[in-house]
Structures are given as structure tokens and as C-alpha cells.
Coordinates of C-alpha atoms and ligand atoms in Angstrom, one line a residue:
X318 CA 50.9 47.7 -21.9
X319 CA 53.1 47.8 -25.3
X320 CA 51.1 47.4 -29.2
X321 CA 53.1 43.9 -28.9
X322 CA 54.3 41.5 -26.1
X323 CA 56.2 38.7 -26.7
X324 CA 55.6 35.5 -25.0
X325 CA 58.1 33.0 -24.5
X326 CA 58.9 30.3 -21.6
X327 CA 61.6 27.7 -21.8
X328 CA 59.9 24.3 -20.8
X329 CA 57.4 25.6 -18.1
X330 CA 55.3 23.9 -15.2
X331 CA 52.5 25.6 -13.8
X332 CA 52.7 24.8 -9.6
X333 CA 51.2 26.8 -6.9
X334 CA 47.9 28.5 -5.7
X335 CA 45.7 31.2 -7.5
X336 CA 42.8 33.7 -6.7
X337 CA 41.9 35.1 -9.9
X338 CA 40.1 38.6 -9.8
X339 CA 36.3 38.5 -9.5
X340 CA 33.5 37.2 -12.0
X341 CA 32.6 39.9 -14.6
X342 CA 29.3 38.4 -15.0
X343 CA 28.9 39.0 -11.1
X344 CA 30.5 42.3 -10.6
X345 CA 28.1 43.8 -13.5
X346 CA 25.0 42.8 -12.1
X347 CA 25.6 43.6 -8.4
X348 CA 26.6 47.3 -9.6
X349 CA 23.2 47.1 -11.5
X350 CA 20.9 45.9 -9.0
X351 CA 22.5 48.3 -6.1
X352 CA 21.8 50.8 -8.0
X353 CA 18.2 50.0 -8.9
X354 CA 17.9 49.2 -5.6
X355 CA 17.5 52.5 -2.9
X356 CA 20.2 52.5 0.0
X357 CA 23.6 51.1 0.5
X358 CA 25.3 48.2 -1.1
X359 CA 28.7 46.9 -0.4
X360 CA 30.2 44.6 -2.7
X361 CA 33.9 42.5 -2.1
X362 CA 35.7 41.0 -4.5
X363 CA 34.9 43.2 -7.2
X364 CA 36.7 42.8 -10.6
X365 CA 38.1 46.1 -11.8
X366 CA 38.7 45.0 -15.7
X367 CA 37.4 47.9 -18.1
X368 CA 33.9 46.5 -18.9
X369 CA 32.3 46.3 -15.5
X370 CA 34.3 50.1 -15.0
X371 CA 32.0 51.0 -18.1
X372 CA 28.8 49.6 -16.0
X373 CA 30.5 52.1 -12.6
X374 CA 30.3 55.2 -15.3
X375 CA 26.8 54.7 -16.7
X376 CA 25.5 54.4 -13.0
X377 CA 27.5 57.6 -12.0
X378 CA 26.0 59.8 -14.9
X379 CA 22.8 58.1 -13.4
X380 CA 23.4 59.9 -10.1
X381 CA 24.1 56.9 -8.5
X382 CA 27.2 57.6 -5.5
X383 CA 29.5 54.6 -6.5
X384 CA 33.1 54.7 -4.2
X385 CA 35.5 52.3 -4.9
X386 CA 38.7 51.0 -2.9
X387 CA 40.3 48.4 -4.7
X388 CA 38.1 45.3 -4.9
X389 CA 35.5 46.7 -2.2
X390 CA 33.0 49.2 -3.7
X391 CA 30.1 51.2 -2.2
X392 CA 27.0 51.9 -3.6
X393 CA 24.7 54.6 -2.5
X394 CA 21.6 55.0 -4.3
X395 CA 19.0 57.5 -4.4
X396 CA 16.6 54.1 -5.9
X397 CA 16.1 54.5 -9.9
X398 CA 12.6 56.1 -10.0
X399 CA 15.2 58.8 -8.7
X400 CA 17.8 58.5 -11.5
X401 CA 18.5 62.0 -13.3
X402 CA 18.6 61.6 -17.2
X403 CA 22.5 62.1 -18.2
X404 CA 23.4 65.3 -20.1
X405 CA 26.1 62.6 -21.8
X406 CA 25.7 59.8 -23.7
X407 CA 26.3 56.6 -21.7
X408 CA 29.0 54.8 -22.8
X409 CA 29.4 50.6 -22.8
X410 CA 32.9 50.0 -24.7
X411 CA 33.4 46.9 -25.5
X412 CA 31.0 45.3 -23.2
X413 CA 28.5 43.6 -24.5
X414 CA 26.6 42.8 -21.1
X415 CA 26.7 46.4 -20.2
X416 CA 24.9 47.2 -23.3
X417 CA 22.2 44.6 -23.5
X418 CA 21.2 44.4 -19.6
X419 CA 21.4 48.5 -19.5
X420 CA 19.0 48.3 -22.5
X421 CA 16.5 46.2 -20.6
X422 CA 17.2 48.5 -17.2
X423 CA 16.5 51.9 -19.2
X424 CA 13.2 50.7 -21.1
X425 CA 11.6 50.5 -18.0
X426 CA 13.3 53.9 -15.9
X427 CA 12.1 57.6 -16.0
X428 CA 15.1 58.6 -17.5
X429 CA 16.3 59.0 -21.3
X430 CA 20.0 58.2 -22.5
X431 CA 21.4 57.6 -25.7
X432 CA 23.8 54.1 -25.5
X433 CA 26.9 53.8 -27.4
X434 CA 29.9 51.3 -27.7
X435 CA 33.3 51.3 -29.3
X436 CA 33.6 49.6 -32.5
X437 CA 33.8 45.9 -31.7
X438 CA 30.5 46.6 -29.9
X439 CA 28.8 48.4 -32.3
X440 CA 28.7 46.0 -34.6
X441 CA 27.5 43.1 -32.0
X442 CA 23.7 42.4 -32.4
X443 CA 21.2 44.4 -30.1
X444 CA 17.8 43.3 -32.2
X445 CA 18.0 39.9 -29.7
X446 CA 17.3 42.1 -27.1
X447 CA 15.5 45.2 -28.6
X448 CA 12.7 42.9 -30.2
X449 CA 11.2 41.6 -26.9
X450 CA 11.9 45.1 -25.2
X451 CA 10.0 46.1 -28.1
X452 CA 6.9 44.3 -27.4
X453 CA 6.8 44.9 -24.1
X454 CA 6.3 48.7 -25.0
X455 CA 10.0 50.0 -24.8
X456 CA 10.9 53.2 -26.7
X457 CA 14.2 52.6 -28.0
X458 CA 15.2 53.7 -31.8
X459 CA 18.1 53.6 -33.8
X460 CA 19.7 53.0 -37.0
X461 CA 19.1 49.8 -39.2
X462 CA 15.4 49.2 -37.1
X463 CA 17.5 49.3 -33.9
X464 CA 20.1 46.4 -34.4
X465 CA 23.0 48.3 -33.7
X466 CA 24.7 50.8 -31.4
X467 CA 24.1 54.1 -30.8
X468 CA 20.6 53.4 -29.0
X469 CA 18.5 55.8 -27.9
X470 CA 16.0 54.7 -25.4
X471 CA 13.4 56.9 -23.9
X472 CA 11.9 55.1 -20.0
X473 CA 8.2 54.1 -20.5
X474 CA 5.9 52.4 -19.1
X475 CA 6.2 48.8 -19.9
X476 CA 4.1 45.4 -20.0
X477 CA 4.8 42.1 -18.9
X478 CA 5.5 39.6 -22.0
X479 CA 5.9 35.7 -22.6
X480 CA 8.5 35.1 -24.2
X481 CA 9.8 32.4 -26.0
X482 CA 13.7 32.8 -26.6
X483 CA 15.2 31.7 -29.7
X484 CA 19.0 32.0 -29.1
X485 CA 20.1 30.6 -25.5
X486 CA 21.8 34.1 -23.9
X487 CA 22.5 35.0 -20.8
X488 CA 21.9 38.7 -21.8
X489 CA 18.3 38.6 -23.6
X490 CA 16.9 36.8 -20.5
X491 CA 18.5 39.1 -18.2
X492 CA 17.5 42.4 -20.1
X493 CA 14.3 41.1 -20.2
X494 CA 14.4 40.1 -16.5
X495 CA 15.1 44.0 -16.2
X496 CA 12.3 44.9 -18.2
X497 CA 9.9 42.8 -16.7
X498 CA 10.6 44.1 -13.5
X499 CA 9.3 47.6 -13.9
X500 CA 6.6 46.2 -15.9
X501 CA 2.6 46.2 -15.6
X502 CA 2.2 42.5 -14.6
X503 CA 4.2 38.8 -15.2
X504 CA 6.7 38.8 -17.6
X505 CA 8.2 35.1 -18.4
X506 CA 10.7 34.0 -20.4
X507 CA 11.6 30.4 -21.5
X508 CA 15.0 29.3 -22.6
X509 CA 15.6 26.4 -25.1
X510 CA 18.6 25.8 -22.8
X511 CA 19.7 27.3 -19.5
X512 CA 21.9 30.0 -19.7
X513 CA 23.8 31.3 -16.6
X514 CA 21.6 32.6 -13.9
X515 CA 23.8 35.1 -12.0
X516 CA 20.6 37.6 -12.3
X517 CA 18.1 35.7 -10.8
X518 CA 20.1 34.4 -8.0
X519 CA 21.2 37.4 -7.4
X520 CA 17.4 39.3 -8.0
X521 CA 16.8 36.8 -5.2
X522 CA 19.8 38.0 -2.8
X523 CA 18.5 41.0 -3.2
X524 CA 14.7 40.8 -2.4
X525 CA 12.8 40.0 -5.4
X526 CA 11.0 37.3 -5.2
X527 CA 11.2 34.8 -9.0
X528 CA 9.7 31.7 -9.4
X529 CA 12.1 29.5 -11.5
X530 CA 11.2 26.2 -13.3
X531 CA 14.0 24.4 -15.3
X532 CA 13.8 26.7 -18.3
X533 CA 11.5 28.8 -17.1
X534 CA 11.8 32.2 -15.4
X535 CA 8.5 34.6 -13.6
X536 CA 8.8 37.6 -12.7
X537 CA 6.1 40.1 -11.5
X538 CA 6.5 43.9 -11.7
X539 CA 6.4 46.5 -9.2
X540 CA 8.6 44.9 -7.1
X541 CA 11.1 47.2 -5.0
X542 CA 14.8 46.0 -3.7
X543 CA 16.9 46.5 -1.0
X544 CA 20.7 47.2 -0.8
X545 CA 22.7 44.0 0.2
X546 CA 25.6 42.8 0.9
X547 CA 27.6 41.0 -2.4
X548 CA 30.2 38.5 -2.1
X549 CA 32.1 38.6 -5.8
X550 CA 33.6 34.9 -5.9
X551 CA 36.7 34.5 -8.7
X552 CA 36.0 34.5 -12.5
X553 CA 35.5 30.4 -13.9
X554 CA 36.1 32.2 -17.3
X555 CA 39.4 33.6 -16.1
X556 CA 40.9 30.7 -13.9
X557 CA 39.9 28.3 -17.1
X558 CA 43.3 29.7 -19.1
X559 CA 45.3 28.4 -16.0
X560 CA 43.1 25.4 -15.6
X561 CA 43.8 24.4 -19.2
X562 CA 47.2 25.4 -19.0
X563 CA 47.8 22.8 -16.0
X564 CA 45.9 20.4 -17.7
X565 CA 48.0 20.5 -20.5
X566 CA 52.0 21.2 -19.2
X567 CA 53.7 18.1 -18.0
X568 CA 54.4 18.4 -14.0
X569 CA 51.6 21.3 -13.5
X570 CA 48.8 21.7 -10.3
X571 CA 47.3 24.3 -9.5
X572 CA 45.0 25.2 -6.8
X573 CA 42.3 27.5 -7.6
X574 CA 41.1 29.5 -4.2
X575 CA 37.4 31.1 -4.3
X576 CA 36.6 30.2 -7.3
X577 CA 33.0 30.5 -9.3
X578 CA 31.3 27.3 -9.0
X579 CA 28.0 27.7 -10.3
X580 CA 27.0 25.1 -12.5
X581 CA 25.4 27.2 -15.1
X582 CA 29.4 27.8 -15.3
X583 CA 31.4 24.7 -15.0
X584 CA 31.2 23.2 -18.3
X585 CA 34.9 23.8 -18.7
X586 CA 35.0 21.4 -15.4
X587 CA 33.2 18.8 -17.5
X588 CA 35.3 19.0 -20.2
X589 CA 38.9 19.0 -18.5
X590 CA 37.5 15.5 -16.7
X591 CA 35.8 14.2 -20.5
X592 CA 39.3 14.9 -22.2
X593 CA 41.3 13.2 -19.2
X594 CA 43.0 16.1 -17.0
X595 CA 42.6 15.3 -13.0
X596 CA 40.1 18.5 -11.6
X597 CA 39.4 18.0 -7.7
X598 CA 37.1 19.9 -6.4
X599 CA 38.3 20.6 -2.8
X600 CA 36.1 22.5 -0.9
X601 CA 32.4 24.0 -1.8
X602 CA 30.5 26.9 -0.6
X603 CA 28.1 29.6 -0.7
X604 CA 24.9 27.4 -0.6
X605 CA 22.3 30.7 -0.7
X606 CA 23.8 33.0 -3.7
X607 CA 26.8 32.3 -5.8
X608 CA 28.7 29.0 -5.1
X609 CA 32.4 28.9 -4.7
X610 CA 34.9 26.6 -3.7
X611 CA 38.5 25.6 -3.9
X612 CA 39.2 23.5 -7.3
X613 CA 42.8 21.7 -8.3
X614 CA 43.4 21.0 -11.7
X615 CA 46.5 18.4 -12.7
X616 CA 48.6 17.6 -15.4
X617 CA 47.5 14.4 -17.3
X618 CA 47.4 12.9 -20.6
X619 CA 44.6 14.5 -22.6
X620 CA 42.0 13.0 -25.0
X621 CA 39.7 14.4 -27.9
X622 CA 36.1 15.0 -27.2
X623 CA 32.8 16.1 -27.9
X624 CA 31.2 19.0 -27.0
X625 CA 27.7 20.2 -28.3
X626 CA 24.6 20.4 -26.8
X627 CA 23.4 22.0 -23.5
X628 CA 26.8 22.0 -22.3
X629 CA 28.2 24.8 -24.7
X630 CA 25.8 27.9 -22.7
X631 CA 28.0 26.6 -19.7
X632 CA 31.5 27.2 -21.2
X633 CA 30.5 29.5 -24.2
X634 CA 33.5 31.9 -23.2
X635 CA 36.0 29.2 -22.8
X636 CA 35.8 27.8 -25.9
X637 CA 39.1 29.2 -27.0
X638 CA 41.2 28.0 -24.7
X639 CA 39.2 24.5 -24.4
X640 CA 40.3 25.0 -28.9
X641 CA 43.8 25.6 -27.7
X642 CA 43.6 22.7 -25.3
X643 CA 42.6 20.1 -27.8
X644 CA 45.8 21.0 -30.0
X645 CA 47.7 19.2 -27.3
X646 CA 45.2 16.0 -26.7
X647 CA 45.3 12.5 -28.8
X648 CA 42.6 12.4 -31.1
X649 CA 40.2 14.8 -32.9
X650 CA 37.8 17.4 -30.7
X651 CA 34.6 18.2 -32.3
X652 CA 32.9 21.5 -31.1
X653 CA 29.3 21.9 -32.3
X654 CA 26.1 23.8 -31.4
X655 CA 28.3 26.9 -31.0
X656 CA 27.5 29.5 -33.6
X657 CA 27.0 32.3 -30.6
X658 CA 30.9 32.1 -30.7
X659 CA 30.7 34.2 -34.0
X660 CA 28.7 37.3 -32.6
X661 CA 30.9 38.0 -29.9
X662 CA 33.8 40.2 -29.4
X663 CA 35.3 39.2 -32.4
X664 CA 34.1 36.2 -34.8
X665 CA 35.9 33.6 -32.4
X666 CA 35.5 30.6 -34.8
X667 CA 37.4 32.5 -37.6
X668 CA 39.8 34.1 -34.8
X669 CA 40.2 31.1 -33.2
X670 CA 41.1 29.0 -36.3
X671 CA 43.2 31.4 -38.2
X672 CA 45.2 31.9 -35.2
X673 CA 46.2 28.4 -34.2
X674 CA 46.6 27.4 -38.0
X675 CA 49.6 30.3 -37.6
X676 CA 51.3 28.0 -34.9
X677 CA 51.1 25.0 -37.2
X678 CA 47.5 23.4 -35.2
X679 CA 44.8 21.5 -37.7
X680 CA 41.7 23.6 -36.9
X681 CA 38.7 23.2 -39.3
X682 CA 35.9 26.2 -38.7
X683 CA 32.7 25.0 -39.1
X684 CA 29.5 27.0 -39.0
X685 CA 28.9 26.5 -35.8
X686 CA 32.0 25.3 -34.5
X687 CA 35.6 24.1 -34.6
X688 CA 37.2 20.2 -35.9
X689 CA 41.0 20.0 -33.8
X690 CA 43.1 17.1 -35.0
X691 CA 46.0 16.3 -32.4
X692 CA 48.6 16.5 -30.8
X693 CA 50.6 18.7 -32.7
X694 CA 54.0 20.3 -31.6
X695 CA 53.1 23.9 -32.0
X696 CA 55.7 26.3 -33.4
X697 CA 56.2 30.5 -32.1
X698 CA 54.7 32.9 -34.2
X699 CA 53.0 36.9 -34.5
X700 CA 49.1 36.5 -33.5
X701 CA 46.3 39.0 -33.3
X702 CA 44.0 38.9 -30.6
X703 CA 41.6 40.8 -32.6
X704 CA 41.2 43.3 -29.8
X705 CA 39.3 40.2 -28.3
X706 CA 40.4 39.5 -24.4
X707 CA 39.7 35.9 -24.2
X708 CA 41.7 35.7 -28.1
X709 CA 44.6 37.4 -26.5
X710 CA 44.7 35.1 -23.3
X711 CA 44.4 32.1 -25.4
X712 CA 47.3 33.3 -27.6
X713 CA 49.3 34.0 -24.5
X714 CA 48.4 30.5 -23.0
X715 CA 49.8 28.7 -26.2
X716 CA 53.0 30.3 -25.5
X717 CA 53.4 27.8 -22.8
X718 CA 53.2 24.7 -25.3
X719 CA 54.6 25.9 -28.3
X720 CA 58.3 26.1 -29.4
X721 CA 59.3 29.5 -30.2
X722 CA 58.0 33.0 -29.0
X723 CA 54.7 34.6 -29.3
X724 CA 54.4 37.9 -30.0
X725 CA 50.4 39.0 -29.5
X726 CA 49.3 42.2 -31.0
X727 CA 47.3 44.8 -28.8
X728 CA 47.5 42.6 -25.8
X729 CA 45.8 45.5 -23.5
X730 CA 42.5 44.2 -24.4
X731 CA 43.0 41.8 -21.8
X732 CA 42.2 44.3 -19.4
X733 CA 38.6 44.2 -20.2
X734 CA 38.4 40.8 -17.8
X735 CA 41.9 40.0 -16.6
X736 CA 44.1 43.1 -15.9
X737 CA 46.5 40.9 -13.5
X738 CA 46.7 38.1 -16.0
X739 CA 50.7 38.3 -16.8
X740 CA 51.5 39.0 -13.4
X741 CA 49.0 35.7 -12.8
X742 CA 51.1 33.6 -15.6
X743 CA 54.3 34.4 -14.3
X744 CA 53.4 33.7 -10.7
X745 CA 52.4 30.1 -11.7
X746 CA 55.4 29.5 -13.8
X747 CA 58.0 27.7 -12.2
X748 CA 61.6 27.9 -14.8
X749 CA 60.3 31.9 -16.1
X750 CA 62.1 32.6 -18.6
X751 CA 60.0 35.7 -20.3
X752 CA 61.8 37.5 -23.4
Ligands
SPQ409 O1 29.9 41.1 -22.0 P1 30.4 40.5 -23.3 O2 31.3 41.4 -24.1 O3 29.3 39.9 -24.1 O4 31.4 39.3 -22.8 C1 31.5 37.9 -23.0 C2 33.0 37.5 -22.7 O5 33.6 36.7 -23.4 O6 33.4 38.0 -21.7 C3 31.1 37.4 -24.4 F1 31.8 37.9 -25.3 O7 30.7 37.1 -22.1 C4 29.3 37.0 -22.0 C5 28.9 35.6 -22.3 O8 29.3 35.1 -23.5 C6 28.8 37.5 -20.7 C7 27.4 37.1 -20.3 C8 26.7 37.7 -19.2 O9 27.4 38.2 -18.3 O10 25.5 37.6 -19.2 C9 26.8 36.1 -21.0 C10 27.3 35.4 -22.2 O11 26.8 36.0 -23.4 P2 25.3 35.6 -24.0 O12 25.2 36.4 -25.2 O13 25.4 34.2 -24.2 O14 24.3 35.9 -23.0

């Protein structure tokens, strides 16, 4: 992909029928647990974006046999108390799941590896994850009392912990999830609000027995797994540019086929209905594991909103677009509760702001959040996506409402999640008209 793509589309509609490429969230942890586990796992609907590629190499250097043919991979493992320590330093990117689960996986392995990360990473927080692993006996050092990639991280032998979590993330529970199964004992960790619970359903799909109580999770060590058989549905995260896109472009539907529906997932569901667009939810499946189902979303007039509270763990990633969104809806959109947004890929409250201000949209950044004032008629213009995949998407997105071109700079980072996403945009839009 070119430094720069321009953008532009003469009066779209978005019409038509979509399978976006698997759940990231998914396709990470199904690598991870078949290779924990000992035997053969075969996963479908794998996503291939760079960041759950990054997860495929670590396991490799692991001695883990991982084939892949297109979206099907295979994944033979020798069972991690088997793992060989790499003679290279495993390498997570720009992925900050690969780094934080890995970190709870290693802790507890025989193995020793030094973690790294490119820059956007290394300068994303670790000490959320490092200070439970910590107590629980870990051996992992680095600079600046561990906080911050490179990692080094010696296997030990760990000990069950209670732990009380003070930020809501997916990650820390799920590292320590890791941990706590290679540990001596329970380990248990409560939430102040759930976070998405692909590990544990899928800890569950593939032996390990949890016992789960609202915010509660138990684990108990010693517990051995068995290869499965993983069903990757289509990325929420991914299909919610479209889905706002639709929900904002006069004349748009669009079907969304095998799509994510896992309500630690679906707050962007919430809010499309809350700020007025139709969203049908057609058909649902997948009752045991990871639901799915077929979801259309249709043009309608949109209102302001609120959104804070338990809500925001459920559409953390999609609070971009949902910014974008609320550029084109009657009223003002408060976003609140939502200070995660600043530790991720890039700051995406300062990203998110200074970008839209460019295209003439009244964004206010707050601490913890964003204040949009619309509808405003949004102009072309030259926007960074800060190397940020959901930033460039977003920027991509408003090319659809606004009046000129849009010219995004290093676009390519949208391969981390999305790689087909132009084809994707140009499939849906009816009257293409791409410079
Ligand atoms: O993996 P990474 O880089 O952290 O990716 C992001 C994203 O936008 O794709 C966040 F930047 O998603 C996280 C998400 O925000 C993926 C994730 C997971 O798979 O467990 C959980 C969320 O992060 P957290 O810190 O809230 O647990």
C-alpha cells in the first residue's frame, strides 16, 4: 500500500452483503490455547491481519508446528511443558494483546524469552499486567520497574492470587487467566466491569473447567487442555466501520453475514439503535462458544447520545468510528468513562479530535472522553492515522460523508486488523467513484 491514499466518493450508498475477516480477539487466543494445549487444533475463519501473524511467529520460535492455508490453520503441538526456549527474541509489533496475554502465558512455562514490540507498543503500559504477574511469583524484569517493552521473562513456578482489578481490560484478566493456570492453586480475579470474555469461553471450549460469577472469574491450576476444533466468527470491531457507515449514508443497508455477536461486544449495537439507525438482528447462533449471527444495519436519521458507564468495555475499540458517527447526528454526543482510549495504539482521544477538527467537526477531548456537536457538513482534507488501524479506517470512513477527498497518511497500518478493508469499502459502494 502507498505512504498516502486518497479517499474520495461522489455521493455514495452503501447496499449489499459483507463477511468481514475474522475477530482478532478470537484468532489470538485460539492460536494461544492450541498451542498450550498438546495435539491438533484446526481453526476456520482465521484473520490473517499482522497482529495475530505476530502471535503465529512467537508460537513457531516456541516449537509449536503452525500451517496455515488461507483462513484455515493447523496447529500441532508438542503441549508447552515441551516448548524449547527461542534463540530469538519474540517479537509482538504493534499488538498489544500479543504482548500482555504472552506475558501471562511465559510467567508460568519452562521456557525464557525476551518480549519486544515496535514503537507504538513499546511505549503502551505493561505494569497493569506485570504487577499481578508479579505477585503471583513471575520473573519478568525490565527497564523503568518493568512498565515497558523489551521484557524479559524467565518461566517459574507460580501461585494462585486474588486479585482485585483496577482498570476494566480484557488483557490483565486474561494474562492473569494464563498465569493462574499453571499456577499452585485458585487464582481469581474480579473486574469492576466485565470485559470481553473470548478467554474463558474459549478456556472452556477447550477443556478447562472456570467457574464464572458476574464479575468474577476461578480458575484452578494444573489443569491440562486438549486440541479443538475453533470456529473464528467475523470481527464486531471491523464490521462497525460499515455498520456506522450504513447508519449514517442516506439509501445504505447492509447485511452483515457471520458476524461476532457476543455481548461482551455489541455495545456498538446499542449505540447505533440509542442514536436512531435501524440494526436487525436476523439470525443468531453458536449457543456453546462464540455467538454469531446475521445483523442488518439501515440508513436512518441519527441522534446525539450518551455513552459512559459499563457500556464503554463493550465498544472500547469502536469509539472512533461511533466519534465519526456523531459528526453526522442532530444534537451533541457525550462520551465519558473512557480514558482506556488514551493508552492504546495511539492516544485516540487526542487522535480522534485533532483529526475530525481538520474536516471542520466540533470535537471537544476531555480526559476521559470526547463532546461532538452536530451535524456538520464535513469538508476533504490530509489526515494521519497515527500508524493507528482503527484511526486510519475511521479516516477512510469519513470520506464517505465529507465533501472533498481524503488523503490518509500511512494507511498500511490497517493491515494489523482489516487487510481487505478497501476492497470491503468499494464492494459496498454503489456510484464508486475512487480518485
Ligand atoms: O491488541 P491491541 O493492540 O491492544 O488492540 C486493540 C484494538 O483496537 O484492536 C486496542 F488497541 O484491541 C484490544 C481491546 O481494546 C484487544 C483486546 C483483547 O483482545 O483482549 C482487549 C481490549 O483491550 P483492553 O486493554 O481493554 O483489554
Amino acid at each position: 500500500m502507498d505512504a498516502i491514499k486518497t479517499v474520495h466518493y461522489n455521493k455514495p450508498k452503501l447496499k449489499g452483503s459483507l463477511r468481514v475477516p475474522g475477530d482478532k480477539s478470537i484468532s489470538h487466543r485460539a492460536i494461544m490455547l492450541a498451542s498450550i494445549a498438546q495435539g491438533r487444533t484446526v481453526v476456520k475463519g482465521f484473520l490473517d491481519g499482522e497482529d495475530c501473524l505476530r502471535t503465529v511467529e512467537i508460537f513457531k520460535r516456541l516449537g509449536v508446528s503452525i500451517e496455515r492455508n488461507g483462513t484455515d490453520v493447523v496447529i500441532d503441538s508438542p503441549g508447552m511443558e515441551n516448548w524449547t526456549s527461542p534463540t530469538k527474541e519474540l517479537y509482538a509489533g504493534n499488538s498489544g494483546t500479543t504482548a500482555r496475554l504472552m506475558l501471562g502465558i511465559l510467567s508460568g512455562s519452562k521456557v525464557t524469552s525476551i518480549l519486544t514490540g515496535d514503537d507504538s507498543l513499546s511505549k503502551r503500559p505493561m505494569k497493569r499486567v506485570t504487577t499481578p504477574l508479579h505477585s503471583m511469583g513471575a520473573a519478568i524484569s525490565g527497564k523503568e520497574g518493568g512498565d515497558f517493552l523489551p521484557l524479559s521473562i524467565v518461566g517459574s513456578t507460580l501461585e494462585g492470587i486474588d486479585y482485585n482489578m483496577p482498570v476494566a481490560s480484557a488483557q490483565v484478566k486474561s494474562a492473569i487467566l494464563f498465569a493462574g493456570l499453571n499456577a499452585k492453586g485458585e487464582t481469581i480475579v474480579r473486574e469492576t466491569t466485565v470485559s470481553r470474555d473470548h478467554t474463558e469461553r474459549m478456556f472452556e471450549q477447550f477443556g478447562v473447567k472456570l467457574e464464572r460469577d458476574g464479575n468474577i472469574v476461578k480458575i484452578q491450576g494444573g489443569q491440562s487442555l486438549t486440541g479443538a476444533n475453533v470456529k473464528v466468527p467475523g470481527d464486531i470491531s471491523s464490521a462497525a466501520f460499515f455498520m456506522a457507515a450504513a447508519a449514517m449514508i442516506e439509501g445504505s443497508e447492509v447485511q452483515f453475514v457471520d458476524v461476532g455477536l457476543n455481548p461482551t461486544r455489541t455495545g456498538i449495537i446499542e449505540v447505533l439503535q440509542q442514536m436512531g439507525a435501524e440494526v436487525e438482528i436476523l439470525e443468531k447462533h453458536g449457543e456453546t462458544g462464540e455467538p454469531y449471527g446475521v445483523v442488518k444495519v439501515t440508513h436512518s436519521r441519527l441522534e446525539g447520545t450518551e455513552i459512559s458507564g459499563e457500556i464503554i468495555p463493550t465498544l472500547i475499540d469502536e469509539l472512533p468510528i461511533i466519534a465519526l458517527m456523531a459528526t453526522q447526528a442532530t444534537g451533541k454526543t457525550i462520551i465519558k468513562d473512557a480514558a482506556e482510549l488514551r493508552v492504546k495504539e495511539t492516544d485516540r482521544i487526542a487522535a480522534v479530535t485533532d483529526e475530525l477538527t481538520k474536516l471542520g467537526a466540533k470535537v471537544e477531548a476531555t480526559e476521559d472522553g470526547m463532546i461532538i456537536e452536530g451535524p456538520t457538513a464535513l469538508v476533504g482534507g490530509k489526515l494521519q492515522s497515527y500508524g493507528d488501524h482503527r484511526i486510519g479506517m475511521m479516516a477512510a470512513i469519513a470520506a464517505l460523508v465529507s465533501d472533498g477527498p481524503i488523503e490518509i497518511k500511512d494507511p498500511s497500518c490497517i493491515n494489523i486488523s482489516y487487510p481487505d478493508f478497501f476492497d470491503h469499502l468499494s464492494h459496498l459502494v454503489l456510484a464508486r467513484n475512487e480518485e
